[in-house]
Short mmCIF file of C-alpha atoms in Angstrom, two decimals:
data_model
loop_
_atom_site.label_atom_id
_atom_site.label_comp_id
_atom_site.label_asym_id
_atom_site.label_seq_id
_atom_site.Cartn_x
_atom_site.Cartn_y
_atom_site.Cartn_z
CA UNK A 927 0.00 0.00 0.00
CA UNK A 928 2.72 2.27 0.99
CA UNK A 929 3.96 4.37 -2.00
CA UNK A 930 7.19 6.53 -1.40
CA UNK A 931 7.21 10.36 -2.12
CA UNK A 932 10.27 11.10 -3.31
CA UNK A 933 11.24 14.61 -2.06
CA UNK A 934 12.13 15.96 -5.28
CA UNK A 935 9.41 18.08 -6.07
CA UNK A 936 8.15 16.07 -8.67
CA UNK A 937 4.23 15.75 -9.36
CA UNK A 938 2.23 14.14 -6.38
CA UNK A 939 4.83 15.26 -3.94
CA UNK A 940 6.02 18.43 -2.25
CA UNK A 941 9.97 18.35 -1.59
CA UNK A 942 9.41 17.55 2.14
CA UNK A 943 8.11 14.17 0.93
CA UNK A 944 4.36 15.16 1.62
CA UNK A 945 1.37 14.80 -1.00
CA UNK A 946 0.55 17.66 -2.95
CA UNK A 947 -2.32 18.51 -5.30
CA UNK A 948 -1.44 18.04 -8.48
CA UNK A 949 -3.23 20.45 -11.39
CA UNK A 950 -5.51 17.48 -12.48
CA UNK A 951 -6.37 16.92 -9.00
CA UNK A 952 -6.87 20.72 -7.92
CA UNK A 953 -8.76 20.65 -4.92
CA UNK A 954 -10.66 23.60 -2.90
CA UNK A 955 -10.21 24.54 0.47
CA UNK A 956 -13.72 23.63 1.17
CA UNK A 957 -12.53 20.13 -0.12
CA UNK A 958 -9.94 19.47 1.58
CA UNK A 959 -11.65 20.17 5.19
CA UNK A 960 -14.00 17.80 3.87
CA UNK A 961 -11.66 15.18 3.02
CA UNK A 962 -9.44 16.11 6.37
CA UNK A 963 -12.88 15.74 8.44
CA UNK A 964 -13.39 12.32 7.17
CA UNK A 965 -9.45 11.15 7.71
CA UNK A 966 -10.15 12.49 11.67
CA UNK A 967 -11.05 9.37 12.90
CA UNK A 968 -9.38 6.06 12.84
CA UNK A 969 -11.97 3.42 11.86
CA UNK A 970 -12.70 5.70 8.75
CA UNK A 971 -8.80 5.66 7.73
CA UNK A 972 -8.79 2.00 8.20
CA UNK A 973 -11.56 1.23 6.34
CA UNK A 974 -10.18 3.74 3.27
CA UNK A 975 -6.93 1.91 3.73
CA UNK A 976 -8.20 -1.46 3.35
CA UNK A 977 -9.99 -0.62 0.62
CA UNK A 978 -7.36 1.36 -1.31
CA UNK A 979 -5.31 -2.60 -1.23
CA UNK A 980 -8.10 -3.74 -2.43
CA UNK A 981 -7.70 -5.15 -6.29
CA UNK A 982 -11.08 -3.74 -7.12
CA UNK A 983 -12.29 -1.72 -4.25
CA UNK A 984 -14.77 -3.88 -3.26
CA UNK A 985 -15.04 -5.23 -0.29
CA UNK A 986 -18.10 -6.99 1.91
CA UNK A 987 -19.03 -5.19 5.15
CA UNK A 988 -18.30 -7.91 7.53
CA UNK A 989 -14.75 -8.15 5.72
CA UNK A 990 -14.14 -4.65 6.87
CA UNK A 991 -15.38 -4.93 10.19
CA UNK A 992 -13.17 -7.77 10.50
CA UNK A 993 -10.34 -5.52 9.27
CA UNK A 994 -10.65 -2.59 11.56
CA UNK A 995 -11.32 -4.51 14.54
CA UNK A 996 -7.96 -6.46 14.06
CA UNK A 997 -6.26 -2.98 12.72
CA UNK A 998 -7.55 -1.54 16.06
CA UNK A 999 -4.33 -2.92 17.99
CA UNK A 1000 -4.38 -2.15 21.82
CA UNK A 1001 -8.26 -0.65 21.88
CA UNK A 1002 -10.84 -2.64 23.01
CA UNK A 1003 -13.08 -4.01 20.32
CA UNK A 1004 -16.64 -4.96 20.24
CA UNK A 1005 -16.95 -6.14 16.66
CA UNK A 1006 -21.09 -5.55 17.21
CA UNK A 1007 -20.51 -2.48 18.26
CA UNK A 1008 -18.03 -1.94 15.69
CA UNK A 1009 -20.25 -3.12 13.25
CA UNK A 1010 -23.13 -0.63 14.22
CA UNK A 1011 -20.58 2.33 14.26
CA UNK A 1012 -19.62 1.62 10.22
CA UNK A 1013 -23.31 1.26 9.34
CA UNK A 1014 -24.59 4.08 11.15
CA UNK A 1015 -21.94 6.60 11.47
CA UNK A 1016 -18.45 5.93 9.48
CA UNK A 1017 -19.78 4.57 5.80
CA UNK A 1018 -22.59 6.85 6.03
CA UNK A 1019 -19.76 10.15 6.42
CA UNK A 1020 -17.60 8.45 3.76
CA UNK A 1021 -20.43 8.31 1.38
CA UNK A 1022 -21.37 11.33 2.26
CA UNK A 1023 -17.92 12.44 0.91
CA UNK A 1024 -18.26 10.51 -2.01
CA UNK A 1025 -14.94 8.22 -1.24
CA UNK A 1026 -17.36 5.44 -0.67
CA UNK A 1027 -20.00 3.77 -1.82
CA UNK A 1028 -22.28 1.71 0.98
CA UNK A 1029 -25.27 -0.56 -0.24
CA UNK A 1030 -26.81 -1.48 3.31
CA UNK A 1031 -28.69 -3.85 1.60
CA UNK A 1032 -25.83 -6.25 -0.16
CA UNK A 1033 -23.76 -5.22 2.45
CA UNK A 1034 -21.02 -4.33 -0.73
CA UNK A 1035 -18.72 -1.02 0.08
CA UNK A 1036 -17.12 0.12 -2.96
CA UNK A 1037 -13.91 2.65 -2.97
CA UNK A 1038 -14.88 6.13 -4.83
CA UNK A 1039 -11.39 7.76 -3.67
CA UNK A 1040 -8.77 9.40 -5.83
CA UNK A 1041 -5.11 9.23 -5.65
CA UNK A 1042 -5.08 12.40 -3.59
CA UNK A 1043 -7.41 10.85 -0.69
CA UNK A 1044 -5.48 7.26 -0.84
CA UNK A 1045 -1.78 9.34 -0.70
CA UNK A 1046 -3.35 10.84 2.20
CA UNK A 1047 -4.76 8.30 3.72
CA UNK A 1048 -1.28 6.25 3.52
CA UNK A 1049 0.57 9.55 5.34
CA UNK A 1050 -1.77 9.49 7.81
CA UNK A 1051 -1.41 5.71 9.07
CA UNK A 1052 2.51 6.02 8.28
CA UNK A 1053 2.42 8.49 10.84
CA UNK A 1054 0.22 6.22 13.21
CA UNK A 1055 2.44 3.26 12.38
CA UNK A 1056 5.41 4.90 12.48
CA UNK A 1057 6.44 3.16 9.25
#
């Protein structure tokens, strides 16, 4: 999952190593909040994670709450509480973003993200596991 950013300044990275918006990936201010609310919390970032590996970015509900309970090393975990947090709360805000799609029904989450949400998505959980 983990893609290097060289710090050369080249597109897709600033020279401190760091993504950066690229021209075909401009993104607004207002975006960006939006994209840095959803990357606030942890279950969201492993869920986008997981799915960013993904081959196809497809991936069955109880597959990620499998994930992020597992992911969630040293927190306790109720995986049905877990479970009712992702339906309720977490997929709902990721859809709402548009870097998901959830079908509650088929129980299917599908990854909507660009390469500017999964580069920061991996900085983030470098930085949590200090990779």
């Amino acid at each position: 999952m983990s893609k290097e950013h060289a710090p050369t300044g080249e597109e897709g990275a600033t020279t401190d190593g760091g993504p950066s918006v690229s021209d075909e990936q401009a993104a607004t201010g207002t975006e960006l909040d939006r994209l840095f609310e959803v990357l606030a919390d942890g279950h969201r970032r492993r869920v986008l994670a997981y799915l960013a590996d993904t081959d196809d970015g497809v991936a069955a509900f109880s597959d990620l709450v499998e994930h992020v309970a597992d992911d969630s090393a040293g927190e306790s975990t109720d995986n049905e509480r877990l479970a009712v947090s992702l339906h309720h709360t977490h997929l709902p805000k990721l859809a709402d973003a548009n870097v998901v799609e959830y079908d509650p029904r088929s129980e299917v989450v599908r990854y909507r993200g660009d390469g500017l949400v999964t580069d920061w998505v991996e900085l983030a959980r470098s930085h949590e596991t200090g990779e």
